[in-house]
Coordinates of C-alpha atoms in Angstrom, one line a residue:
Chain A
M1 CA 13.3 30.3 -7.0
N2 CA 15.0 32.5 -4.4
A3 CA 16.2 31.6 -1.0
L4 CA 13.0 32.7 0.7
E5 CA 10.8 30.7 -1.7
R6 CA 13.0 27.7 -1.2
F7 CA 12.7 28.0 2.6
G8 CA 8.9 28.4 2.3
Q9 CA 8.7 25.4 0.0
S10 CA 10.8 23.3 2.4
T11 CA 8.7 24.3 5.3
I12 CA 5.5 23.4 3.4
D13 CA 7.1 20.0 2.4
F14 CA 8.1 19.3 6.0
L15 CA 4.6 20.2 7.4
E16 CA 3.0 18.0 4.7
Y17 CA 5.3 15.1 5.6
A18 CA 4.7 15.5 9.3
G19 CA 1.0 15.8 8.8
G20 CA 0.9 12.8 6.5
V21 CA 2.8 10.6 8.9
T22 CA 0.6 11.8 11.8
Q23 CA -2.6 11.1 9.9
L24 CA -1.4 7.6 9.0
G25 CA -0.5 7.0 12.7
I26 CA -3.9 8.3 13.8
D27 CA -5.7 6.0 11.3
A28 CA -3.6 3.0 12.3
F29 CA -3.9 3.5 16.1
R30 CA -7.7 4.1 15.7
D31 CA -8.0 0.7 14.1
I32 CA -5.8 -0.9 16.8
F33 CA -7.9 0.7 19.6
R34 CA -11.1 -0.5 17.9
L35 CA -9.6 -3.9 17.7
R36 CA -9.9 -3.9 13.9
V37 CA -6.7 -6.0 13.7
R38 CA -5.8 -8.8 11.3
V39 CA -4.4 -11.3 13.9
A40 CA -3.0 -13.8 11.5
E41 CA -1.2 -11.1 9.4
T42 CA 0.1 -9.5 12.6
I43 CA 1.6 -12.8 13.8
S44 CA 3.1 -13.4 10.3
Q45 CA 4.6 -9.9 10.3
S46 CA 5.9 -10.4 13.8
A47 CA 7.8 -13.4 12.6
L48 CA 9.0 -11.7 9.5
L49 CA 9.9 -8.4 11.0
G50 CA 10.8 -9.3 14.5
V51 CA 11.9 -12.9 14.9
Q52 CA 14.1 -12.7 11.8
S53 CA 15.8 -9.7 13.3
V54 CA 16.8 -11.5 16.5
S55 CA 20.2 -12.8 15.3
I56 CA 21.4 -9.4 14.0
V57 CA 20.3 -7.6 17.1
L58 CA 22.0 -10.2 19.3
L59 CA 25.3 -10.0 17.3
T60 CA 25.5 -6.2 17.3
S61 CA 24.5 -5.9 21.0
L62 CA 27.0 -8.6 22.1
F63 CA 29.9 -6.9 20.5
T64 CA 28.9 -3.4 21.5
G65 CA 28.5 -4.6 25.2
M66 CA 31.9 -6.2 24.9
V67 CA 33.6 -3.2 23.5
I68 CA 32.2 -0.8 26.1
S69 CA 33.4 -3.2 28.8
L70 CA 36.8 -3.6 27.2
E71 CA 37.3 0.2 27.0
S72 CA 36.0 0.9 30.6
A73 CA 36.8 -2.1 32.7
I74 CA 40.7 -2.0 32.7
Q75 CA 40.7 1.8 33.3
A76 CA 38.1 1.4 36.0
V77 CA 40.3 -1.2 37.8
Q78 CA 43.4 1.0 37.5
F79 CA 41.5 3.8 39.2
G80 CA 40.2 1.4 41.8
V81 CA 36.6 1.5 40.8
G82 CA 36.3 -1.9 39.1
N83 CA 33.4 -2.6 41.3
L84 CA 31.4 0.0 39.4
V85 CA 31.8 -1.5 35.9
G86 CA 28.8 -3.8 36.1
G87 CA 26.6 -0.9 37.1
A88 CA 28.0 1.3 34.3
V89 CA 27.5 -1.3 31.6
A90 CA 24.0 -2.2 32.8
Y91 CA 23.1 1.5 33.2
G92 CA 24.1 2.2 29.6
A93 CA 22.5 -1.0 28.3
F94 CA 19.1 -0.5 29.9
R95 CA 18.7 3.2 29.3
E96 CA 20.4 3.7 25.9
L97 CA 22.3 0.9 24.3
G98 CA 19.7 -1.8 24.3
P99 CA 16.8 0.2 22.8
M100 CA 19.0 2.3 20.5
L101 CA 21.0 -0.6 19.1
A102 CA 17.9 -2.7 18.5
A103 CA 16.1 0.3 16.9
V104 CA 18.9 1.2 14.5
V105 CA 19.3 -2.4 13.4
V106 CA 15.6 -2.9 13.0
A107 CA 15.3 0.5 11.2
G108 CA 17.9 -0.7 8.7
R109 CA 16.5 -4.2 8.2
V110 CA 12.8 -3.8 8.7
G111 CA 12.1 -0.1 7.9
S112 CA 13.7 -0.7 4.5
A113 CA 11.7 -3.9 4.0
I114 CA 8.4 -2.3 4.8
A115 CA 9.1 0.7 2.5
A116 CA 10.3 -1.6 -0.4
E117 CA 7.3 -3.9 -0.1
L118 CA 4.7 -1.2 0.1
G119 CA 6.5 0.8 -2.6
S120 CA 6.4 -2.2 -4.9
M121 CA 2.7 -2.6 -4.2
V122 CA 2.2 1.0 -5.2
V123 CA 4.0 0.8 -8.5
T124 CA 2.1 -2.5 -9.4
E125 CA -1.2 -0.9 -8.6
Q126 CA -1.9 -3.2 -5.7
I127 CA -2.6 -0.4 -3.3
E128 CA -5.0 1.2 -5.8
A129 CA -6.6 -2.2 -6.1
L130 CA -7.2 -2.3 -2.3
R131 CA -8.7 1.2 -2.4
S132 CA -10.9 0.3 -5.3
M133 CA -12.2 -2.7 -3.3
G134 CA -13.1 -0.3 -0.4
V135 CA -10.2 -1.7 1.7
S136 CA -8.2 0.7 3.7
P137 CA -4.4 0.3 3.0
A138 CA -3.8 1.7 6.5
N139 CA -5.8 -1.1 8.1
F140 CA -4.8 -3.9 5.7
L141 CA -1.1 -3.2 5.5
V142 CA 0.0 -0.6 8.1
V143 CA -1.8 -1.9 11.2
P144 CA -0.2 -5.4 11.2
R145 CA 3.3 -4.0 10.6
L146 CA 2.8 -1.3 13.3
L147 CA 1.4 -3.7 15.8
S148 CA 4.0 -6.3 15.2
L149 CA 6.8 -3.7 15.8
L150 CA 5.1 -2.4 18.9
I151 CA 5.2 -5.9 20.3
M152 CA 8.6 -7.1 18.9
M153 CA 10.7 -4.0 19.6
P154 CA 10.5 -4.3 23.4
L155 CA 11.3 -8.1 23.1
L156 CA 14.3 -7.4 20.8
T157 CA 15.4 -4.7 23.3
I158 CA 15.2 -7.2 26.2
F159 CA 17.4 -9.6 24.1
A160 CA 19.8 -6.7 23.4
D161 CA 19.9 -5.7 27.1
V162 CA 20.7 -9.2 28.2
I163 CA 23.3 -10.1 25.6
S164 CA 25.1 -6.7 25.8
I165 CA 25.4 -7.0 29.6
S166 CA 26.4 -10.6 29.4
G167 CA 29.1 -9.7 26.8
G168 CA 30.3 -6.9 29.0
A169 CA 30.5 -9.1 32.1
W170 CA 32.4 -11.7 30.2
I171 CA 35.0 -9.2 28.8
A172 CA 35.3 -7.5 32.3
N173 CA 36.0 -10.9 33.8
I174 CA 38.6 -11.9 31.2
Y175 CA 40.5 -8.7 30.8
A176 CA 40.0 -6.8 34.1
H177 CA 39.5 -9.9 36.3
I178 CA 36.2 -8.5 37.7
S179 CA 34.3 -11.4 39.0
Y180 CA 30.8 -12.1 37.8
S181 CA 29.4 -11.7 41.4
S182 CA 31.0 -8.3 41.7
F183 CA 29.7 -7.3 38.3
I184 CA 26.1 -8.4 39.2
T185 CA 26.3 -6.8 42.6
S186 CA 27.3 -3.5 41.0
M187 CA 24.4 -3.8 38.6
R188 CA 21.9 -4.4 41.4
Q189 CA 23.2 -1.3 43.3
T190 CA 23.1 1.0 40.2
V191 CA 20.1 0.2 38.1
G192 CA 16.5 -0.6 39.0
F193 CA 13.5 -2.0 37.2
E194 CA 12.5 1.6 36.4
D195 CA 15.6 1.9 34.1
F196 CA 14.7 -1.3 32.4
A197 CA 11.0 -0.4 31.9
K198 CA 11.8 3.1 30.6
G199 CA 14.2 1.6 28.1
L200 CA 11.4 -0.7 26.9
L201 CA 9.1 2.4 26.6
K202 CA 11.7 3.9 24.4
A203 CA 11.7 0.7 22.3
V204 CA 7.9 1.0 21.8
V205 CA 8.3 4.6 20.5
F206 CA 11.2 3.5 18.2
G207 CA 9.1 0.7 16.9
M208 CA 6.3 3.1 16.1
I209 CA 8.7 5.4 14.3
I210 CA 10.1 2.6 12.2
A211 CA 6.7 1.2 11.2
L212 CA 5.1 4.5 10.4
I213 CA 8.0 6.0 8.5
G214 CA 8.6 2.8 6.5
S215 CA 4.9 2.6 5.7
Y216 CA 4.5 6.3 4.8
Q217 CA 7.5 6.2 2.6
G218 CA 6.4 3.0 0.9
L219 CA 2.8 4.2 0.3
G220 CA 4.1 7.5 -1.0
T221 CA 6.3 5.9 -3.6
R222 CA 6.2 7.5 -7.1
G223 CA 8.1 6.7 -10.2
G224 CA 8.5 2.9 -10.6
A225 CA 11.6 0.9 -9.6
A226 CA 13.7 4.0 -9.0
G227 CA 11.0 5.4 -6.8
V228 CA 11.0 2.2 -4.7
G229 CA 14.7 2.6 -4.2
R230 CA 14.4 6.3 -3.1
S231 CA 11.6 5.4 -0.7
T232 CA 13.6 2.6 0.8
T233 CA 16.7 4.8 1.4
S234 CA 14.6 7.6 2.7
A235 CA 12.7 5.3 5.1
V236 CA 16.0 4.2 6.7
V237 CA 17.6 7.6 6.9
I238 CA 14.5 9.4 8.2
A239 CA 13.7 6.7 10.7
I240 CA 17.2 6.6 12.1
I241 CA 17.4 10.4 12.4
L242 CA 14.0 10.4 14.2
I243 CA 15.1 7.6 16.5
F244 CA 18.1 9.7 17.6
I245 CA 15.9 12.8 18.1
A246 CA 13.3 10.7 20.0
N247 CA 16.0 9.1 22.1
F248 CA 17.3 12.4 23.3
S249 CA 13.8 13.7 24.0
L250 CA 12.7 10.6 25.8
S251 CA 16.0 10.5 27.9
Y252 CA 15.4 14.1 28.8
V253 CA 11.8 13.5 29.8
L254 CA 12.2 10.1 31.4
F255 CA 15.7 10.3 33.0
G256 CA 16.1 14.1 33.2
S257 CA 15.8 14.3 37.0
R258 CA 18.4 11.6 37.7
Chain B
M1 CA -34.7 6.5 -23.4
A2 CA -31.9 4.6 -21.9
S3 CA -31.2 5.3 -18.3
I4 CA -27.8 6.6 -17.2
Y5 CA -25.8 4.8 -14.5
A6 CA -22.7 7.0 -14.3
A7 CA -21.6 10.3 -15.7
L8 CA -18.9 12.8 -16.0
D9 CA -20.2 16.4 -16.0
D10 CA -17.9 19.1 -17.2
V11 CA -14.9 17.4 -15.6
S12 CA -11.4 19.0 -15.7
L13 CA -8.3 17.4 -14.3
R14 CA -4.7 18.4 -14.2
F15 CA -1.6 16.5 -13.0
G16 CA 0.7 19.4 -12.3
E17 CA 1.1 21.4 -15.5
R18 CA -0.4 18.6 -17.7
I19 CA -4.1 18.9 -18.6
V20 CA -5.6 15.4 -18.7
L21 CA -9.3 16.2 -19.0
E22 CA -10.8 19.5 -19.8
N23 CA -14.6 20.1 -19.6
C24 CA -15.1 16.4 -20.3
S25 CA -18.7 15.1 -20.1
L26 CA -19.8 11.5 -20.7
D27 CA -22.9 9.5 -19.9
I28 CA -22.7 5.8 -19.2
V29 CA -25.8 3.9 -20.2
K30 CA -27.1 1.5 -17.6
D31 CA -26.9 -2.2 -18.4
A32 CA -24.8 -1.7 -21.5
I33 CA -21.1 -2.1 -22.4
T34 CA -19.5 1.3 -23.2
C35 CA -16.0 1.2 -24.7
I36 CA -13.8 4.3 -24.4
I37 CA -11.2 4.6 -27.1
G38 CA -8.5 7.2 -27.7
M39 CA -4.8 7.7 -28.1
S40 CA -2.3 6.3 -25.5
G41 CA -2.0 8.7 -22.6
A42 CA -5.2 10.5 -23.6
G43 CA -6.7 10.0 -20.1
K44 CA -8.9 6.9 -20.6
S45 CA -7.8 5.0 -17.5
T46 CA -8.1 8.3 -15.6
I47 CA -11.8 8.3 -16.4
L48 CA -12.1 4.8 -14.8
R49 CA -10.3 6.0 -11.7
L50 CA -12.6 9.1 -11.5
L51 CA -15.7 6.8 -11.7
D52 CA -14.2 4.6 -8.9
G53 CA -13.6 7.7 -6.7
L54 CA -9.8 7.0 -6.7
I55 CA -9.2 10.5 -8.2
V56 CA -11.0 13.7 -7.5
P57 CA -11.3 16.2 -10.4
N58 CA -10.1 19.8 -10.2
S59 CA -13.6 20.9 -11.3
G60 CA -16.8 19.3 -12.5
H61 CA -18.8 16.4 -11.1
V62 CA -18.6 12.7 -11.3
Y63 CA -21.9 10.9 -10.8
L64 CA -22.4 7.2 -9.9
N65 CA -26.0 6.2 -9.7
E66 CA -27.0 9.8 -9.2
R67 CA -24.5 10.3 -6.4
D68 CA -21.9 13.0 -6.8
L69 CA -18.5 11.3 -5.9
C70 CA -16.8 14.7 -5.6
H71 CA -18.8 15.5 -2.5
T72 CA -18.6 12.1 -0.8
S73 CA -16.4 11.2 2.1
E74 CA -13.8 8.4 1.9
R75 CA -15.9 6.2 4.2
E76 CA -19.0 6.7 2.0
L77 CA -16.9 6.1 -1.1
N78 CA -15.8 2.7 0.4
V79 CA -19.5 1.8 0.6
L80 CA -20.2 2.9 -2.9
R81 CA -17.1 1.0 -4.2
R82 CA -18.8 -2.2 -3.3
K83 CA -21.1 -1.6 -6.2
V84 CA -18.2 -0.9 -8.6
S85 CA -15.3 -3.1 -9.5
L86 CA -12.1 -2.2 -11.4
A87 CA -10.3 -4.8 -13.3
F88 CA -6.8 -3.5 -13.7
Q89 CA -4.7 -3.6 -16.8
F90 CA -2.1 -5.9 -15.2
A91 CA -4.6 -7.5 -12.8
A92 CA -3.0 -5.9 -9.7
M93 CA -3.4 -9.1 -7.7
L94 CA -1.9 -8.9 -4.2
D95 CA 1.2 -10.9 -4.7
S96 CA 1.4 -12.1 -1.0
L97 CA -2.0 -13.8 -1.3
T98 CA -3.0 -16.8 -3.4
I99 CA -5.4 -16.3 -6.3
G100 CA -8.2 -17.7 -4.2
D101 CA -7.6 -15.3 -1.4
N102 CA -7.3 -12.4 -3.8
V103 CA -10.7 -13.3 -5.3
A104 CA -12.2 -13.9 -1.9
L105 CA -10.8 -10.6 -0.4
P106 CA -13.8 -8.4 -1.2
L107 CA -16.2 -10.9 0.3
R108 CA -14.1 -11.3 3.5
E109 CA -13.9 -7.5 3.8
H110 CA -17.5 -6.6 3.1
T111 CA -19.7 -9.5 3.9
D112 CA -20.6 -11.6 7.0
L113 CA -20.5 -14.9 5.0
H114 CA -18.9 -17.9 6.5
E115 CA -15.6 -19.1 5.1
P116 CA -17.0 -22.2 3.3
Q117 CA -19.5 -19.9 1.5
I118 CA -16.8 -17.4 0.6
R119 CA -14.6 -20.1 -0.8
K120 CA -17.5 -21.5 -2.8
I121 CA -18.4 -18.1 -4.3
A122 CA -14.7 -17.4 -5.1
E123 CA -14.3 -20.8 -6.8
D124 CA -17.5 -20.2 -8.8
A125 CA -16.2 -16.8 -9.8
L126 CA -12.9 -18.3 -11.0
E127 CA -14.8 -21.0 -12.9
S128 CA -17.0 -18.5 -14.6
V129 CA -13.9 -16.9 -16.1
G130 CA -12.6 -20.3 -17.2
L131 CA -10.0 -20.8 -14.4
Q132 CA -9.9 -24.0 -12.5
N133 CA -7.4 -25.4 -10.0
V134 CA -5.7 -22.1 -9.5
Y135 CA -7.2 -21.3 -6.1
H136 CA -4.0 -22.1 -4.2
Q137 CA -1.6 -20.7 -6.7
L138 CA 0.2 -17.4 -6.3
P139 CA -0.2 -14.6 -8.9
N140 CA 3.4 -15.1 -10.1
Q141 CA 2.6 -18.7 -11.1
L142 CA -0.1 -17.6 -13.7
S143 CA 0.4 -16.3 -17.2
G144 CA -0.7 -12.8 -18.2
G145 CA -4.0 -13.9 -19.7
M146 CA -4.8 -16.1 -16.7
L147 CA -4.0 -13.2 -14.4
K148 CA -6.3 -10.9 -16.2
R149 CA -9.1 -13.5 -15.9
A150 CA -8.3 -13.9 -12.2
G151 CA -8.6 -10.1 -12.0
F152 CA -12.1 -10.4 -13.7
A153 CA -13.1 -13.0 -11.1
R154 CA -12.2 -10.7 -8.3
A155 CA -14.1 -7.9 -10.0
I156 CA -17.3 -9.9 -10.4
V157 CA -17.2 -11.8 -7.1
T158 CA -19.3 -9.2 -5.3
R159 CA -21.8 -8.9 -8.2
P160 CA -21.1 -5.2 -8.8
E161 CA -23.5 -3.0 -10.7
L162 CA -20.6 -1.5 -12.7
I163 CA -17.4 -3.2 -13.8
L164 CA -14.6 -1.1 -15.1
Y165 CA -12.1 -2.9 -17.4
D166 CA -8.8 -1.2 -18.0
E167 CA -7.3 -2.3 -21.3
P168 CA -8.3 -6.0 -20.8
T169 CA -6.7 -7.2 -24.1
T170 CA -3.6 -5.1 -24.2
G171 CA -0.4 -7.1 -24.5
L172 CA -2.1 -10.5 -25.2
D173 CA -1.9 -12.7 -28.2
P174 CA -5.0 -12.7 -30.6
I175 CA -6.3 -16.0 -29.2
V176 CA -6.1 -15.0 -25.5
S177 CA -7.4 -11.6 -26.5
H178 CA -10.4 -13.3 -28.2
L179 CA -10.9 -15.4 -25.1
I180 CA -10.9 -12.3 -22.8
T181 CA -13.4 -10.5 -25.0
N182 CA -15.7 -13.5 -24.9
T183 CA -15.3 -13.6 -21.1
I184 CA -16.4 -10.0 -20.8
V185 CA -19.4 -10.5 -23.0
D186 CA -20.3 -13.8 -21.2
L187 CA -19.9 -12.2 -17.8
R188 CA -22.3 -9.4 -18.7
K189 CA -24.8 -11.9 -20.2
K190 CA -24.6 -14.0 -17.1
F191 CA -24.6 -11.3 -14.4
G192 CA -26.0 -8.3 -16.1
G193 CA -25.0 -4.8 -15.0
T194 CA -23.1 -2.0 -16.7
A195 CA -19.5 -2.2 -18.0
I196 CA -17.0 0.3 -19.2
V197 CA -14.0 -1.0 -21.2
I198 CA -10.9 0.9 -22.1
S199 CA -9.4 -0.6 -25.2
H200 CA -7.3 0.0 -28.3
D201 CA -8.4 -3.4 -29.7
L202 CA -10.9 -2.4 -32.4
H203 CA -11.9 -6.1 -33.1
S204 CA -12.8 -6.6 -29.5
I205 CA -14.6 -3.3 -29.3
Y206 CA -16.8 -4.1 -32.3
R207 CA -17.6 -7.5 -30.8
M208 CA -18.5 -6.4 -27.3
A209 CA -19.5 -2.7 -27.3
D210 CA -23.0 -1.3 -27.2
Y211 CA -21.7 2.3 -27.1
V212 CA -18.3 3.8 -28.0
A213 CA -16.9 7.1 -26.7
M214 CA -13.8 8.6 -28.2
L215 CA -11.6 10.7 -26.0
F216 CA -9.3 13.3 -27.6
E217 CA -7.4 16.2 -26.1
G218 CA -9.2 15.9 -22.8
A219 CA -12.7 15.7 -24.0
I220 CA -15.2 13.2 -25.5
I221 CA -15.4 14.1 -29.2
A222 CA -17.6 11.3 -30.4
Y223 CA -20.2 9.1 -28.6
G224 CA -22.9 6.8 -29.7
P225 CA -23.8 3.2 -30.6
V226 CA -20.9 1.3 -32.1
E227 CA -22.2 1.3 -35.7
E228 CA -22.8 5.0 -35.5
I229 CA -19.2 5.6 -34.4
R230 CA -17.9 3.4 -37.2
R231 CA -19.8 5.5 -39.7
S232 CA -18.8 8.8 -38.0
E233 CA -17.7 11.5 -40.4
N234 CA -15.4 13.0 -37.8
P235 CA -11.9 12.9 -39.3
I236 CA -10.3 12.3 -35.9
V237 CA -12.5 9.2 -35.3
Q238 CA -11.9 7.9 -38.8
Q239 CA -8.1 8.4 -38.5
F240 CA -8.1 6.5 -35.2
L241 CA -10.3 3.7 -36.5
H242 CA -8.2 3.2 -39.6
G243 CA -4.9 3.6 -37.8
S244 CA -3.8 6.1 -40.4
E245 CA -0.7 8.3 -39.9
V246 CA -2.3 11.0 -42.0
G247 CA -5.0 13.1 -40.5
P248 CA -5.7 15.6 -37.8
I249 CA -4.4 13.6 -34.9
P250 CA -0.8 14.9 -34.2
L251 CA 1.8 12.1 -33.9

């Protein structure tokens, strides 16, 4: 196969993948909008995929907020702009840090779990059994996972926002002696509800990416246990790459004018 | 003349470079048990998946109750599949659901029955395959034979017109294998309908089959009532039935 053929084949593979994920998304959202939703399963998946991710999201957000404050607060005080630290930390947390950190952690923990579970179901013929019973795997399996992540990702992002800002405020107070009131005042002057809300919108998009990529990789599993492993790894890698691309695109569209 | 419930008409199917079926034709007689025999990897299970609309052939036609599945949308197929049940080789029970919920799933999906009715029908289906007190157990708590029978219960729960059994006795000890064969025969006596059984177990086949079809190199090379197949002069059929290493079947 020469270079041109390889390029052509890669292009076809990419378009097939993009088309497959898009079709899965259309099928799932059509069921959601028609309210063909399994409520009990969605609640169960929300607990499994969302609630159980809270602790890891809190830990990573806390330490990231703290380290950003540690790096910036002392220098800011030295330059006489310590009163801006609260705003800077909150600005970063609401717009980028909260949604991105939550998304990357959830992609690693939940995206892999979705791909592994659905992949195992493929190799044990459970997906084929669903189809043979006239049950749509997209409705039965993907919709609850997608919906639960659309709900849980913004909630996890709120936790990530709050805990990273709190950690930042604490470190700024300890190491740079920036008072909590100064930190909060700076926050109020710098960020608004719009920043917070747009961050949550990003989280919804990231949740969609994680659920759809995890599901698509899982449902596309071939080749037994080794195939499940490949699907799981690919789900995480592809989801994280797409999250970074989507983050830039969304930042450009949502915050481009400011 | 016996009426035909399902048929493959000149079907060819390839998986990549590998030819699985080539110009394969087969009629499935209504209200009879047809067993399909053949070497491992010959494409027997593929025939079941074609008849359930899970696979579309590269060419030819697959008919179910005179309806061509090759020209049927996925939505229409989902409606047709309510008349067909596939009992998988390893049961393929959803491992996140209990046995009872697995058996009740087709009823919950496709009927407006109330929950107590669904539960009663699911329990009756489990009882008809000799399984009691397993409703709340998870699939991994059952033995292989029990799982297969639970799979049968799920297959019969909607009273399908056609049941497809994929190697129901493979990997089981002779006693459980005997029990499974009896279950298939009893289910057909009790509920009627058409059945197709993929099997290598000749003792089971002789006990339950009305018709036997032999698949070899992508096509049906012998088909007829079970006694006729046993007396067949086709050397391939005879080699297979006698399990002989010597003959036209390449090893």
